[in-house]
Amino acid sequence: MNYFNLASRKKRWSVTCYAIATILLLAISFANAETAINTPPLDLTKNIRVTMVTSIGTIEIELYSAKAPITVNNFVQYIDNNFYNNTIFHRVIPGFMIQGGGLGKGMVEKATQPPIKNEAGNGLANLRGTIAMARNQSINSASSQFYINLVDNAYLNHKDDVAANYGYCVFGKVVKGMDVVDKIAKVPTTTVGIYRNVPQSDVVILEVKRSK
């Protein structure tokens, strides 16, 4: 299992840091990270809104079904199965992103569905407030973990089909509660074993559900 050190003191990241950035968002390794599957898309005629209730506040996210059908369908399946309930934001880096969706309290990994195809080439950029899939160095290795961009992170965007340039798939955007995201970004962090940038007190995702 690999977990890479992130320079939390740095507030700005540049394109010249891309070699480092490709490992910044590594999802903590899960068993089936090599064989990607294509899940069927949801209704592409409209975007989907979901509500994420955290221990710090509520975040509303709009999911771009037409731009990232496989990713959105996968994310919504996890939501409908209550997978994200009582998981934590396990990685928080001011000036970069907050990451969650794969671990429970005590940094305990959750079993996931098989990984999905990477849709990073959908034209959506890693801008402030967008939500994207975390993954390991394998292009098609994203499963449940996601991150929310705190700033524009252009070097995480898809550039071409070379593995090092493939990028991270954006599939939605925070439409309400970005102040909550910013509050999460300010919590004190520590090192827990091999894990760095871990909130000292758990930031819990209490519930994620489709918005009515």
XYZ file of C-alpha atoms in Angstrom:
212
model
C 0.000 0.000 0.000
C 1.428 3.359 -0.980
C 0.561 6.683 0.581
C 2.562 9.642 -0.608
C 3.641 12.707 1.331
C 1.913 15.907 0.277
C 3.485 19.285 0.968
C 0.639 20.800 2.969
C 2.579 24.013 3.544
C 2.456 24.924 -0.118
C -0.501 27.094 -1.040
C 0.246 27.233 -4.755
C 0.991 24.474 -7.212
C 2.328 24.912 -10.747
C 2.389 22.887 -13.921
C 6.045 22.136 -13.235
C 4.877 20.101 -10.232
C 2.922 17.692 -12.454
C 5.239 14.752 -11.799
C 4.464 15.151 -8.111
C 0.796 15.858 -8.730
C 0.293 12.541 -10.462
C 0.870 10.847 -7.127
C -0.803 13.418 -4.905
C -4.290 12.063 -5.371
C -3.507 8.392 -5.128
C -6.473 6.634 -3.655
C -5.408 4.273 -0.914
C -4.916 0.984 -2.731
C -7.836 -1.400 -3.027
C -7.781 -5.002 -4.163
C -9.258 -4.694 -7.653
C -7.456 -1.671 -9.042
C -6.469 -2.981 -12.457
C -9.588 -4.191 -14.292
C -11.911 -1.322 -15.163
C -15.599 -1.827 -15.857
C -18.055 0.357 -17.737
C -21.216 0.772 -15.702
C -24.392 1.743 -17.568
C -25.175 5.475 -17.588
C -28.024 7.158 -15.744
C -30.592 9.354 -17.454
C -28.447 11.786 -19.426
C -31.215 14.339 -19.978
C -30.582 16.097 -16.677
C -27.899 16.575 -14.081
C -28.286 14.988 -10.665
C -27.977 16.841 -7.374
C -26.819 15.159 -4.209
C -26.628 16.387 -0.627
C -23.606 15.552 1.514
C -24.168 16.082 5.229
C -20.904 16.324 7.159
C -20.027 16.890 10.793
C -19.051 20.457 9.828
C -21.993 21.328 7.582
C -23.927 20.443 4.443
C -22.592 20.463 0.883
C -24.791 20.277 -2.213
C -23.198 18.933 -5.377
C -24.440 18.892 -8.962
C -23.294 15.849 -10.948
C -22.710 16.175 -14.694
C -24.397 13.046 -16.022
C -23.892 13.800 -19.710
C -20.192 14.648 -19.369
C -19.244 11.770 -17.058
C -21.968 9.099 -17.263
C -19.862 6.184 -16.029
C -18.425 8.142 -13.126
C -21.739 9.674 -12.073
C -23.499 6.327 -12.245
C -20.769 4.753 -10.117
C -20.921 7.586 -7.553
C -24.714 7.405 -7.327
C -24.593 3.623 -6.872
C -22.362 4.134 -3.850
C -24.778 6.780 -2.567
C -27.835 4.571 -3.049
C -26.062 1.772 -1.169
C -25.295 4.151 1.739
C -21.590 3.463 1.212
C -20.433 6.982 2.045
C -22.405 7.273 5.262
C -20.041 7.520 8.253
C -16.898 7.658 6.125
C -14.388 10.459 6.691
C -12.420 13.099 4.853
C -9.082 11.420 5.456
C -6.828 13.876 3.593
C -7.027 17.653 3.882
C -4.504 19.965 2.223
C -5.133 23.740 2.320
C -4.561 25.385 -1.037
C -5.109 22.095 -2.843
C -8.024 19.765 -2.060
C -9.966 17.689 0.485
C -10.284 13.945 -0.132
C -12.642 11.288 1.182
C -14.926 8.444 0.264
C -12.951 5.326 1.088
C -12.179 5.120 4.793
C -14.155 5.036 8.001
C -13.228 6.206 11.470
C -9.871 4.897 12.597
C -8.611 5.012 8.975
C -10.305 1.684 8.235
C -10.631 0.908 4.515
C -14.007 -0.020 3.075
C -14.433 -2.710 0.434
C -15.368 -1.178 -2.910
C -16.942 -2.033 -6.227
C -14.582 -2.749 -9.148
C -12.809 0.313 -10.594
C -14.280 2.299 -13.451
C -13.110 3.758 -16.740
C -11.391 7.129 -16.396
C -13.465 9.828 -18.126
C -10.929 12.616 -17.540
C -11.025 13.503 -21.243
C -14.585 14.823 -20.962
C -13.571 18.480 -21.222
C -14.241 19.329 -17.571
C -11.408 21.038 -15.701
C -10.209 20.719 -12.108
C -11.424 24.163 -11.057
C -12.154 25.381 -7.542
C -15.299 23.718 -6.234
C -15.318 20.808 -8.658
C -15.461 17.204 -7.494
C -13.259 14.588 -9.169
C -12.222 10.974 -8.714
C -9.044 10.029 -6.857
C -7.095 7.073 -8.205
C -3.707 5.385 -8.114
C -1.116 5.393 -10.915
C -3.224 3.095 -13.077
C -5.419 5.237 -15.357
C -8.585 3.217 -14.786
C -8.282 2.614 -11.050
C -10.834 4.983 -9.485
C -13.464 3.303 -7.347
C -15.083 5.235 -4.486
C -12.658 7.954 -3.387
C -13.200 11.523 -4.531
C -11.751 14.951 -3.874
C -13.045 18.519 -3.981
C -10.711 21.134 -5.444
C -10.004 24.106 -3.176
C -8.286 26.029 -5.991
C -7.901 25.688 -9.750
C -5.594 22.691 -10.248
C -4.964 22.776 -13.994
C -2.131 20.244 -13.866
C -4.641 17.581 -12.810
C -6.574 17.967 -16.076
C -6.489 15.519 -18.977
C -3.853 16.500 -21.532
C -3.444 13.395 -23.682
C -3.718 9.616 -23.458
C -0.212 9.076 -22.082
C -0.548 7.677 -18.563
C 1.368 10.543 -16.944
C -0.870 13.120 -18.643
C -4.236 11.379 -18.484
C -5.480 13.384 -15.523
C -8.284 13.001 -13.007
C -11.959 12.876 -13.950
C -14.112 15.822 -12.898
C -17.773 14.812 -12.659
C -19.551 17.588 -10.791
C -19.348 20.813 -8.823
C -20.298 22.146 -5.417
C -23.320 24.423 -5.920
C -23.993 25.162 -2.263
C -21.836 24.829 0.832
C -18.424 25.803 -0.512
C -18.019 27.647 2.781
C -18.273 24.246 4.468
C -15.583 22.859 2.154
C -13.354 25.798 3.089
C -13.983 25.148 6.790
C -12.938 21.522 6.334
C -9.779 22.749 4.603
C -8.830 24.685 7.739
C -9.026 21.857 10.273
C -5.742 20.928 11.988
C -4.100 17.835 10.514
C -1.579 15.296 11.700
C 0.206 12.105 10.703
C -1.399 8.779 11.564
C 1.069 5.959 10.945
C 1.968 6.176 7.267
C -0.909 8.561 6.551
C -0.276 12.298 6.375
C -2.602 15.302 6.237
C -5.183 13.467 8.345
C -7.603 15.675 10.326
C -6.806 15.542 14.043
C -10.530 15.212 14.746
C -12.626 13.160 12.341
C -14.498 15.114 9.687
C -17.336 12.672 9.161
C -19.558 12.315 6.113
C -22.747 11.534 8.014
C -24.940 10.951 4.974
C -24.980 11.385 1.217
C -28.303 11.217 -0.596
C -29.912 12.320 -3.807
C -31.467 15.768 -3.432
C -35.230 15.999 -3.862
